[in-house]
Amino acid sequence: MLLTNIKVPAEQVSFLQAVRQGLGKEQGLFFPTSWPKPDIAALLNMSLVERSSAILQALIGDELSSDDVSTMLSNAFTFPAPLVPVSDDVSCLELFHGPTLAFKDFGGRFMAQALAKAQAGKKTTIVTATSGDTGAAVAHAFYRQPGVQVVILFPKGKISPLQEKLFTTLGENITTLAVDGDFDQCQALVKQVFDHQALVEKLSINSANSINISRLFAQICYYFEAVAQVPADKRDQVVIAVPSGNFGNLTAGLIAKALGLPIKRMVAATNANDTVPRYWRSGDWQPKTTVATLSNAMDVAAPNNWPRVEALLAQGVISRDDIEAVMVDEDDTVIGVRQLSQLGYLSEPHAAVAFKALKRSLQPGEFGIFLGTAHPAKFKEQVENILGTPIALPEALARCAAEQGLSKDIPADFAVLQQVLLQLELA
Ligand SMILES: *Cc1c(COP(=O)(O)O)cnc(C)c1O
């Protein structure tokens, strides 16, 4: 199936081309213009990898054989996504059982597979900005992959120390840059890189953030995994709340719905960076300056996947009523972590934002799911502060917490970033 540049519709590319390019002309996002209608009942009876292969095969078409897609997915999805009951009508879909303990492992690992196919051995430099977990997922997914250099920008001092250790301690083909600025500035720097055609071509630069279509496609799969675990008599009552920053995760859920997965409603949950909830109410798109919150991976004022949500609406495959947009402030986030703890469920601020938004939206008889996007131990300081009890570190996290971070400080200045990139080329 061909993918179309949302901004420049004349630009149409195949899946692997879109994976390679990341962004299209004028920084447009690639997106399908039509959707397959898979047999949902059959899909819900399959295993995670088998079902995900069928879904992605239907989306990608014959550019990849079904054997290729199955192999890629069995390499990428090596961990489960359990639906864990929290109360009678609320469950958490735990997406943090991968190597970096966050949901971004799903997209990152599948993208690494897809890019390996797309590049077919050619050298690549990946440049990406992270507000926390993308960096770790991308770094781990590409660590030691031959022919791939990874450069990760993150806002210095604005992500949790543990999160930072997860990707700044690897070294080798992973270069990490601590930018003196916020996440939106990091994202702006990455955009400047992609605007610099000569640089992009010279270094064969690819972005690995949530705009890459392969990440989005991979994320569709766990929404099916969620519904497959819902009791059959509740499957027409499913409401899913998504803690949102760049809105890739929410977009994937909306695509799942467009493919026919029974989801009654999606709740887009944000923290105080509430551009989308305000837009949903007023019709005015007015990003403000990013503010730092407890759920820092969602501290995004200008979510870069939003044009894809608009595209789904414009295509008529979802409607406005399918989305409820809810802002959860800091006090309510803290309350959410505490309430979940009282229910016997240890959580962290991102999931708590989704939980509180879900509780506001959920009606009697509905089956609520909120997405657990990170392991509580990744936000150890915040959770310990909120609950007043110590949190144990899982083995993988304890190991890298003890290591030395290797990142380099840079100002939010494109000229400096360009120097770093050109030196990598020579290395
Ligand atoms: C990235 C991230 C989010 C936000 O996901 P988007 O797809 O950018 O909306 C939420 N929670 C955690 C823990 C994250 O790392």
Tab-separated table of C-alpha atoms and ligand atoms in Angstrom:
chain	number	residue	atom	x	y	z
A	1	MET	CA	0.000	0.000	0.000
A	2	LEU	CA	1.244	3.515	-0.769
A	3	LEU	CA	1.634	6.165	1.897
A	4	THR	CA	0.840	9.797	1.155
A	5	ASN	CA	2.561	12.915	2.465
A	6	ILE	CA	-0.194	14.692	4.420
A	7	LYS	CA	1.196	18.128	3.472
A	8	VAL	CA	2.191	17.371	-0.105
A	9	PRO	CA	-0.291	14.717	-1.269
A	10	ALA	CA	1.432	14.347	-4.634
A	11	GLU	CA	4.334	12.685	-2.791
A	12	GLN	CA	3.508	9.002	-2.437
A	13	VAL	CA	5.935	6.405	-1.190
A	14	SER	CA	6.026	2.744	-0.233
A	15	PHE	CA	6.259	1.613	3.384
A	16	LEU	CA	10.025	0.986	3.249
A	17	GLN	CA	10.623	4.325	1.529
A	18	ALA	CA	8.649	6.066	4.282
A	19	VAL	CA	10.647	4.208	6.917
A	20	ARG	CA	13.866	5.326	5.235
A	21	GLN	CA	12.812	8.945	4.759
A	22	GLY	CA	11.028	9.516	8.049
A	23	LEU	CA	9.508	12.808	6.949
A	24	GLY	CA	8.343	13.815	3.493
A	25	LYS	CA	8.640	17.102	1.639
A	26	GLU	CA	7.919	20.243	3.680
A	27	GLN	CA	8.264	18.052	6.760
A	28	GLY	CA	4.976	16.365	5.951
A	29	LEU	CA	4.057	13.138	7.706
A	30	PHE	CA	3.465	9.965	5.724
A	31	PHE	CA	0.121	8.281	6.252
A	32	PRO	CA	-2.184	5.828	4.489
A	33	THR	CA	-5.221	7.241	2.694
A	34	SER	CA	-7.254	4.052	2.935
A	35	TRP	CA	-7.463	1.218	5.419
A	36	PRO	CA	-7.895	-2.531	5.147
A	37	LYS	CA	-10.852	-4.196	6.873
A	38	PRO	CA	-9.356	-7.259	8.560
A	39	ASP	CA	-11.448	-10.046	10.124
A	40	ILE	CA	-11.451	-8.784	13.716
A	41	ALA	CA	-12.949	-11.897	15.342
A	42	ALA	CA	-10.285	-14.079	13.732
A	43	LEU	CA	-7.529	-11.688	14.765
A	44	LEU	CA	-8.646	-11.622	18.387
A	45	ASN	CA	-8.124	-15.401	18.600
A	46	MET	CA	-4.477	-15.259	17.548
A	47	SER	CA	-1.274	-14.877	19.566
A	48	LEU	CA	0.389	-11.451	19.796
A	49	VAL	CA	3.032	-12.086	17.131
A	50	GLU	CA	0.741	-14.005	14.766
A	51	ARG	CA	-1.983	-11.355	14.986
A	52	SER	CA	0.446	-8.442	14.719
A	53	SER	CA	1.954	-10.008	11.595
A	54	ALA	CA	-1.490	-10.291	10.018
A	55	ILE	CA	-2.319	-6.658	10.844
A	56	LEU	CA	0.965	-5.254	9.571
A	57	GLN	CA	0.890	-7.424	6.481
A	58	ALA	CA	-2.526	-5.974	5.668
A	59	LEU	CA	-1.220	-2.431	6.206
A	60	ILE	CA	2.074	-2.810	4.375
A	61	GLY	CA	0.883	-4.940	1.464
A	62	ASP	CA	3.186	-7.002	-0.708
A	63	GLU	CA	6.368	-4.945	-0.345
A	64	LEU	CA	7.340	-7.406	2.413
A	65	SER	CA	6.528	-11.094	2.419
A	66	SER	CA	4.469	-12.441	5.291
A	67	ASP	CA	7.533	-14.451	6.371
A	68	ASP	CA	9.555	-11.237	6.538
A	69	VAL	CA	6.900	-9.481	8.591
A	70	SER	CA	6.586	-12.440	10.992
A	71	THR	CA	10.345	-12.600	11.482
A	72	MET	CA	10.564	-8.859	12.097
A	73	LEU	CA	7.780	-9.031	14.655
A	74	SER	CA	9.104	-12.064	16.472
A	75	ASN	CA	12.438	-10.241	16.779
A	76	ALA	CA	10.748	-7.052	17.971
A	77	PHE	CA	7.904	-8.219	20.229
A	78	THR	CA	9.830	-10.427	22.642
A	79	PHE	CA	7.838	-9.428	25.725
A	80	PRO	CA	4.149	-9.510	26.724
A	81	ALA	CA	1.518	-6.752	27.114
A	82	PRO	CA	-0.681	-8.023	29.942
A	83	LEU	CA	-4.028	-6.457	30.838
A	84	VAL	CA	-3.961	-6.232	34.632
A	85	PRO	CA	-7.223	-5.650	36.560
A	86	VAL	CA	-7.088	-2.707	38.952
A	87	SER	CA	-10.766	-2.646	39.963
A	88	ASP	CA	-14.030	-4.161	38.709
A	89	ASP	CA	-14.313	-1.916	35.682
A	90	VAL	CA	-10.749	-0.649	35.230
A	91	SER	CA	-7.624	-2.443	33.991
A	92	CYS	CA	-4.130	-1.334	33.065
A	93	LEU	CA	-2.568	-2.460	29.804
A	94	GLU	CA	1.046	-2.816	30.903
A	95	LEU	CA	3.298	-1.834	28.021
A	96	PHE	CA	6.513	-1.674	30.022
A	97	HIS	CA	7.845	-5.209	29.972
A	98	GLY	CA	10.426	-4.583	27.238
A	99	PRO	CA	14.168	-3.983	27.683
A	100	THR	CA	13.852	-0.275	28.515
A	101	LEU	CA	10.710	-0.701	30.613
A	102	ALA	CA	8.536	1.616	28.534
A	103	PHE	CA	5.984	1.225	25.755
A	104	LYS	CA	8.364	2.826	23.281
A	105	ASP	CA	10.179	-0.513	23.070
A	106	PHE	CA	7.326	-1.747	20.825
A	107	GLY	CA	7.785	0.996	18.246
A	108	GLY	CA	11.554	1.306	18.623
A	109	ARG	CA	12.289	-2.379	18.180
A	110	PHE	CA	9.992	-2.794	15.200
A	111	MET	CA	11.444	0.318	13.607
A	112	ALA	CA	14.977	-1.059	13.991
A	113	GLN	CA	13.803	-4.157	12.115
A	114	ALA	CA	12.057	-2.137	9.425
A	115	LEU	CA	14.994	0.199	8.938
A	116	ALA	CA	17.406	-2.699	8.585
A	117	LYS	CA	15.178	-3.960	5.742
A	118	ALA	CA	14.776	-0.506	4.230
A	119	GLN	CA	18.503	0.316	4.262
A	120	ALA	CA	19.603	-3.094	3.029
A	121	GLY	CA	23.121	-2.670	4.442
A	122	LYS	CA	23.594	1.036	3.609
A	123	LYS	CA	25.136	3.276	6.336
A	124	THR	CA	22.615	5.398	8.279
A	125	THR	CA	22.679	8.105	10.927
A	126	ILE	CA	19.654	8.322	13.167
A	127	VAL	CA	18.982	11.711	14.716
A	128	THR	CA	16.175	11.923	17.204
A	129	ALA	CA	14.928	14.037	20.100
A	130	THR	CA	13.565	12.457	23.235
A	131	SER	CA	11.530	13.716	26.159
A	132	GLY	CA	12.537	10.568	27.981
A	133	ASP	CA	11.682	7.127	26.782
A	134	THR	CA	12.079	7.296	23.007
A	135	GLY	CA	15.794	7.803	23.472
A	136	ALA	CA	16.224	4.679	25.533
A	137	ALA	CA	14.048	2.563	23.258
A	138	VAL	CA	15.818	3.750	20.109
A	139	ALA	CA	19.272	3.458	21.643
A	140	HIS	CA	18.673	-0.106	22.783
A	141	ALA	CA	16.939	-1.125	19.573
A	142	PHE	CA	19.922	0.039	17.444
A	143	TYR	CA	22.775	-0.599	19.886
A	144	ARG	CA	25.622	-2.294	18.000
A	145	GLN	CA	23.542	-2.570	14.804
A	146	PRO	CA	26.163	-2.554	12.000
A	147	GLY	CA	26.221	0.559	9.809
A	148	VAL	CA	23.970	2.598	12.110
A	149	GLN	CA	25.050	5.680	14.104
A	150	VAL	CA	22.501	7.028	16.569
A	151	VAL	CA	22.440	10.631	17.843
A	152	ILE	CA	19.955	11.401	20.602
A	153	LEU	CA	19.092	14.910	21.811
A	154	PHE	CA	17.430	15.387	25.168
A	155	PRO	CA	16.604	18.413	27.358
A	156	LYS	CA	19.370	18.594	29.958
A	157	GLY	CA	18.128	18.116	33.502
A	158	LYS	CA	14.507	17.711	32.391
A	159	ILE	CA	14.203	13.947	32.334
A	160	SER	CA	14.531	11.594	35.271
A	161	PRO	CA	18.132	10.596	36.148
A	162	LEU	CA	17.259	6.919	35.735
A	163	GLN	CA	15.635	7.507	32.363
A	164	GLU	CA	18.769	9.327	31.323
A	165	LYS	CA	21.068	6.514	32.464
A	166	LEU	CA	19.125	4.061	30.339
A	167	PHE	CA	20.422	5.561	27.109
A	168	THR	CA	23.446	7.712	27.968
A	169	THR	CA	25.541	4.835	29.313
A	170	LEU	CA	25.683	2.689	26.198
A	171	GLY	CA	28.382	4.447	24.157
A	172	GLU	CA	29.743	2.790	20.976
A	173	ASN	CA	27.349	3.717	18.123
A	174	ILE	CA	25.075	5.685	20.475
A	175	THR	CA	25.923	9.415	20.890
A	176	THR	CA	23.818	11.372	23.380
A	177	LEU	CA	23.566	15.176	23.543
A	178	ALA	CA	22.292	17.029	26.608
A	179	VAL	CA	20.732	20.173	25.145
A	180	ASP	CA	20.487	23.368	27.184
A	181	GLY	CA	16.747	23.850	26.502
A	182	ASP	CA	13.380	22.079	26.663
A	183	PHE	CA	12.034	19.196	24.591
A	184	ASP	CA	10.371	21.436	22.028
A	185	GLN	CA	13.745	23.063	21.374
A	186	CYS	CA	15.322	19.625	20.928
A	187	GLN	CA	12.561	18.734	18.492
A	188	ALA	CA	13.094	22.034	16.655
A	189	LEU	CA	16.820	21.259	16.292
A	190	VAL	CA	16.025	17.863	14.797
A	191	LYS	CA	13.649	19.558	12.364
A	192	GLN	CA	16.457	21.934	11.347
A	193	VAL	CA	18.657	18.933	10.619
A	194	PHE	CA	15.985	17.518	8.326
A	195	ASP	CA	15.595	20.881	6.622
A	196	HIS	CA	19.274	20.780	5.723
A	197	GLN	CA	19.023	18.665	2.594
A	198	ALA	CA	22.765	18.473	1.968
A	199	LEU	CA	23.460	17.245	5.487
A	200	VAL	CA	20.630	14.715	5.335
A	201	GLU	CA	21.980	13.287	2.117
A	202	LYS	CA	25.640	13.331	3.135
A	203	LEU	CA	25.031	11.409	6.359
A	204	SER	CA	21.957	9.505	5.164
A	205	ILE	CA	20.071	10.866	8.160
A	206	ASN	CA	16.884	9.268	9.407
A	207	SER	CA	14.653	10.275	12.285
A	208	ALA	CA	13.552	7.676	14.758
A	209	ASN	CA	10.980	9.558	16.775
A	210	SER	CA	7.285	8.872	16.839
A	211	ILE	CA	6.786	10.362	13.381
A	212	ASN	CA	8.335	7.299	11.713
A	213	ILE	CA	5.437	5.316	10.302
A	214	SER	CA	6.934	1.985	11.401
A	215	ARG	CA	6.699	2.989	15.056
A	216	LEU	CA	3.080	3.923	14.642
A	217	PHE	CA	2.199	0.693	12.838
A	218	ALA	CA	3.850	-1.380	15.581
A	219	GLN	CA	1.831	0.407	18.233
A	220	ILE	CA	-1.489	-0.472	16.617
A	221	CYS	CA	-0.826	-4.090	17.556
A	222	TYR	CA	-1.066	-3.775	21.307
A	223	TYR	CA	-4.538	-2.254	21.126
A	224	PHE	CA	-5.669	-5.526	19.581
A	225	GLU	CA	-3.773	-7.379	22.308
A	226	ALA	CA	-5.675	-5.320	24.896
A	227	VAL	CA	-9.128	-6.068	23.483
A	228	ALA	CA	-8.218	-9.757	23.050
A	229	GLN	CA	-7.802	-9.908	26.831
A	230	VAL	CA	-11.138	-8.221	27.610
A	231	PRO	CA	-13.923	-10.676	28.590
A	232	ALA	CA	-15.981	-11.359	25.435
A	233	ASP	CA	-19.201	-9.913	26.911
A	234	LYS	CA	-17.461	-6.591	27.596
A	235	ARG	CA	-15.784	-6.132	24.237
A	236	ASP	CA	-18.361	-3.667	22.974
A	237	GLN	CA	-17.875	-1.460	26.041
A	238	VAL	CA	-14.158	-0.747	25.876
A	239	VAL	CA	-12.929	2.787	26.617
A	240	ILE	CA	-9.167	3.338	26.417
A	241	ALA	CA	-7.283	6.232	28.027
A	242	VAL	CA	-3.887	7.130	26.617
A	243	PRO	CA	-1.324	9.296	28.417
A	244	SER	CA	-0.321	11.580	25.559
A	245	GLY	CA	2.643	13.748	24.643
A	246	ASN	CA	3.354	13.610	20.929
A	247	PHE	CA	0.114	11.684	20.352
A	248	GLY	CA	1.682	8.773	18.496
A	249	ASN	CA	0.204	6.337	20.953
A	250	LEU	CA	-3.278	7.841	20.643
A	251	THR	CA	-3.015	7.898	16.854
A	252	ALA	CA	-2.184	4.178	16.850
A	253	GLY	CA	-5.289	3.500	18.943
A	254	LEU	CA	-7.440	5.508	16.541
A	255	ILE	CA	-6.019	3.538	13.625
A	256	ALA	CA	-6.906	0.302	15.445
A	257	LYS	CA	-10.439	1.639	15.724
A	258	ALA	CA	-10.459	2.620	12.052
A	259	LEU	CA	-9.404	-0.955	11.212
A	260	GLY	CA	-12.541	-2.147	12.986
A	261	LEU	CA	-11.308	-2.953	16.487
A	262	PRO	CA	-14.238	-2.403	18.845
A	263	ILE	CA	-13.176	0.603	20.899
A	264	LYS	CA	-16.109	2.655	22.093
A	265	ARG	CA	-14.088	5.769	22.806
A	266	MET	CA	-10.484	6.913	23.178
A	267	VAL	CA	-9.607	9.294	25.983
A	268	ALA	CA	-6.665	11.534	25.121
A	269	ALA	CA	-5.149	12.340	28.501
A	270	THR	CA	-2.630	15.154	28.853
A	271	ASN	CA	-0.877	16.815	31.756
A	272	ALA	CA	-0.782	20.619	32.085
A	273	ASN	CA	0.608	20.747	28.529
A	274	ASP	CA	-2.957	20.763	27.322
A	275	THR	CA	-2.840	22.074	23.770
A	276	VAL	CA	-5.132	19.282	22.566
A	277	PRO	CA	-7.819	19.451	25.297
A	278	ARG	CA	-8.022	23.234	24.798
A	279	TYR	CA	-8.166	22.805	21.030
A	280	TRP	CA	-10.888	20.170	21.374
A	281	ARG	CA	-13.003	22.604	23.391
A	282	SER	CA	-12.339	25.840	21.532
A	283	GLY	CA	-11.280	24.878	18.011
A	284	ASP	CA	-8.187	27.062	18.419
A	285	TRP	CA	-4.766	25.483	18.057
A	286	GLN	CA	-2.742	27.521	20.555
A	287	PRO	CA	0.373	25.755	21.863
A	288	LYS	CA	1.835	27.510	24.894
A	289	THR	CA	5.355	27.271	26.282
A	290	THR	CA	6.075	23.757	27.543
A	291	VAL	CA	5.776	23.389	31.312
A	292	ALA	CA	7.632	20.764	33.343
A	293	THR	CA	5.389	18.213	35.073
A	294	LEU	CA	5.631	14.928	36.976
A	295	SER	CA	4.731	13.066	33.775
A	296	ASN	CA	7.679	14.566	31.934
A	297	ALA	CA	7.599	12.277	28.884
A	298	MET	CA	4.340	14.046	28.072
A	299	ASP	CA	5.718	17.573	28.408
A	300	VAL	CA	5.013	18.459	24.804
A	301	ALA	CA	3.221	21.634	23.782
A	302	ALA	CA	3.196	21.035	20.010
A	303	PRO	CA	2.437	17.332	19.509
A	304	ASN	CA	3.963	16.243	16.222
A	305	ASN	CA	1.522	13.436	15.419
A	306	TRP	CA	-1.572	15.598	15.567
A	307	PRO	CA	-1.831	16.066	11.771
A	308	ARG	CA	-2.381	12.316	11.520
A	309	VAL	CA	-5.339	12.511	13.901
A	310	GLU	CA	-6.729	15.298	11.737
A	311	ALA	CA	-6.159	13.117	8.669
A	312	LEU	CA	-8.162	10.245	10.196
A	313	LEU	CA	-10.989	12.675	10.944
A	314	ALA	CA	-10.823	14.121	7.423
A	315	GLN	CA	-10.886	10.617	5.925
A	316	GLY	CA	-14.064	9.985	7.902
A	317	VAL	CA	-12.758	6.725	9.400
A	318	ILE	CA	-13.083	8.115	12.921
A	319	SER	CA	-15.341	10.856	14.190
A	320	ARG	CA	-15.000	13.628	16.704
A	321	ASP	CA	-17.065	11.697	19.242
A	322	ASP	CA	-14.508	8.891	19.227
A	323	ILE	CA	-12.114	11.133	21.126
A	324	GLU	CA	-12.480	12.755	24.493
A	325	ALA	CA	-9.623	15.069	25.473
A	326	VAL	CA	-8.948	15.478	29.179
A	327	MET	CA	-6.303	17.486	31.042
A	328	VAL	CA	-5.095	16.159	34.387
A	329	ASP	CA	-3.166	18.628	36.521
A	330	GLU	CA	-0.297	17.912	38.909
A	331	ASP	CA	-2.457	17.594	42.045
A	332	ASP	CA	-4.749	15.125	40.335
A	333	THR	CA	-1.766	13.155	39.042
A	334	VAL	CA	-0.503	12.751	42.605
A	335	ILE	CA	-3.993	11.722	43.724
A	336	GLY	CA	-4.096	9.199	40.882
A	337	VAL	CA	-0.847	7.517	41.944
A	338	ARG	CA	-2.164	7.344	45.530
A	339	GLN	CA	-5.591	5.997	44.550
A	340	LEU	CA	-3.990	3.305	42.422
A	341	SER	CA	-1.716	2.394	45.306
A	342	GLN	CA	-4.768	2.086	47.575
A	343	LEU	CA	-6.249	-0.276	45.020
A	344	GLY	CA	-3.097	-2.356	45.390
A	345	TYR	CA	-1.594	-1.223	42.097
A	346	LEU	CA	1.823	0.413	42.001
A	347	SER	CA	1.923	3.010	39.235
A	348	GLU	CA	3.756	6.141	38.088
A	349	PRO	CA	2.720	9.643	36.963
A	350	HIS	CA	2.097	8.935	33.238
A	351	ALA	CA	-0.243	6.038	33.855
A	352	ALA	CA	-1.848	8.016	36.686
A	353	VAL	CA	-2.738	10.838	34.278
A	354	ALA	CA	-4.475	8.292	32.045
A	355	PHE	CA	-6.185	6.645	35.023
A	356	LYS	CA	-7.608	9.951	36.277
A	357	ALA	CA	-8.762	10.957	32.798
A	358	LEU	CA	-10.374	7.537	32.377
A	359	LYS	CA	-12.197	7.833	35.697
A	360	ARG	CA	-13.640	11.178	34.612
A	361	SER	CA	-14.862	9.720	31.343
A	362	LEU	CA	-16.009	6.214	32.283
A	363	GLN	CA	-19.766	5.538	32.400
A	364	PRO	CA	-21.537	2.689	34.248
A	365	GLY	CA	-21.339	-0.572	32.301
A	366	GLU	CA	-18.220	0.463	30.394
A	367	PHE	CA	-14.906	-1.383	30.570
A	368	GLY	CA	-12.043	1.051	31.123
A	369	ILE	CA	-8.433	0.494	30.137
A	370	PHE	CA	-5.632	2.944	30.844
A	371	LEU	CA	-2.228	2.437	29.296
A	372	GLY	CA	0.712	1.841	31.606
A	373	THR	CA	3.427	3.405	29.485
A	374	ALA	CA	6.383	3.075	31.879
A	375	HIS	CA	7.514	0.848	34.719
A	376	PRO	CA	7.047	2.628	38.102
A	377	ALA	CA	10.753	2.183	38.873
A	378	LYS	CA	11.641	4.448	35.942
A	379	PHE	CA	10.058	7.273	37.924
A	380	LYS	CA	11.390	6.123	41.256
A	381	GLU	CA	11.975	9.584	42.782
A	382	GLN	CA	8.522	10.898	41.903
A	383	VAL	CA	6.722	7.751	43.024
A	384	GLU	CA	8.683	7.549	46.281
A	385	ASN	CA	7.917	11.209	46.970
A	386	ILE	CA	4.229	10.674	46.338
A	387	LEU	CA	3.805	7.405	48.222
A	388	GLY	CA	6.509	7.792	50.853
A	389	THR	CA	7.635	4.205	50.390
A	390	PRO	CA	10.791	2.936	48.681
A	391	ILE	CA	10.567	1.375	45.214
A	392	ALA	CA	12.857	-1.476	44.234
A	393	LEU	CA	14.762	-1.198	40.954
A	394	PRO	CA	14.421	-4.051	38.505
A	395	GLU	CA	17.722	-5.736	37.677
A	396	ALA	CA	18.243	-4.077	34.256
A	397	LEU	CA	17.724	-0.605	35.681
A	398	ALA	CA	19.910	-1.172	38.750
A	399	ARG	CA	22.765	-2.239	36.495
A	400	CYS	CA	22.803	0.845	34.289
A	401	ALA	CA	22.027	3.241	37.179
A	402	ALA	CA	25.470	2.378	38.512
A	403	GLU	CA	27.202	3.274	35.258
A	404	GLN	CA	28.675	6.548	34.032
A	405	GLY	CA	26.582	8.738	31.686
A	406	LEU	CA	28.493	9.561	28.490
A	407	SER	CA	26.512	12.473	27.071
A	408	LYS	CA	27.951	15.697	25.758
A	409	ASP	CA	26.466	19.098	26.710
A	410	ILE	CA	25.481	21.355	23.818
A	411	PRO	CA	23.590	24.659	23.555
A	412	ALA	CA	20.282	24.702	21.645
A	413	ASP	CA	22.212	25.803	18.569
A	414	PHE	CA	22.007	24.179	15.158
A	415	ALA	CA	25.572	25.120	14.181
A	416	VAL	CA	26.942	23.167	17.142
A	417	LEU	CA	24.750	20.168	16.391
A	418	GLN	CA	25.885	20.200	12.786
A	419	GLN	CA	29.531	20.090	13.921
A	420	VAL	CA	28.831	17.048	16.080
A	421	LEU	CA	27.137	15.277	13.186
A	422	LEU	CA	29.924	16.025	10.739
A	423	GLN	CA	32.537	14.735	13.188
A	424	LEU	CA	30.622	11.487	13.531
A	425	GLU	CA	30.868	11.045	9.787
A	426	LEU	CA	34.660	11.236	10.053
A	427	ALA	CA	34.906	8.871	13.016
B	1	LIG	C1	6.461	8.927	25.200
B	1	LIG	C2	5.673	8.671	26.416
B	1	LIG	C3	4.330	9.051	26.502
B	1	LIG	C4	3.644	9.830	25.404
B	1	LIG	O1	3.450	9.065	24.249
B	1	LIG	P1	3.107	9.786	22.844
B	1	LIG	O2	2.992	8.696	21.867
B	1	LIG	O3	4.248	10.708	22.573
B	1	LIG	O4	1.851	10.538	23.053
B	1	LIG	C5	3.613	8.688	27.626
B	1	LIG	N1	4.195	8.024	28.649
B	1	LIG	C6	5.482	7.658	28.626
B	1	LIG	C7	6.065	6.959	29.789
B	1	LIG	C8	6.267	7.967	27.503
B	1	LIG	O5	7.546	7.616	27.473
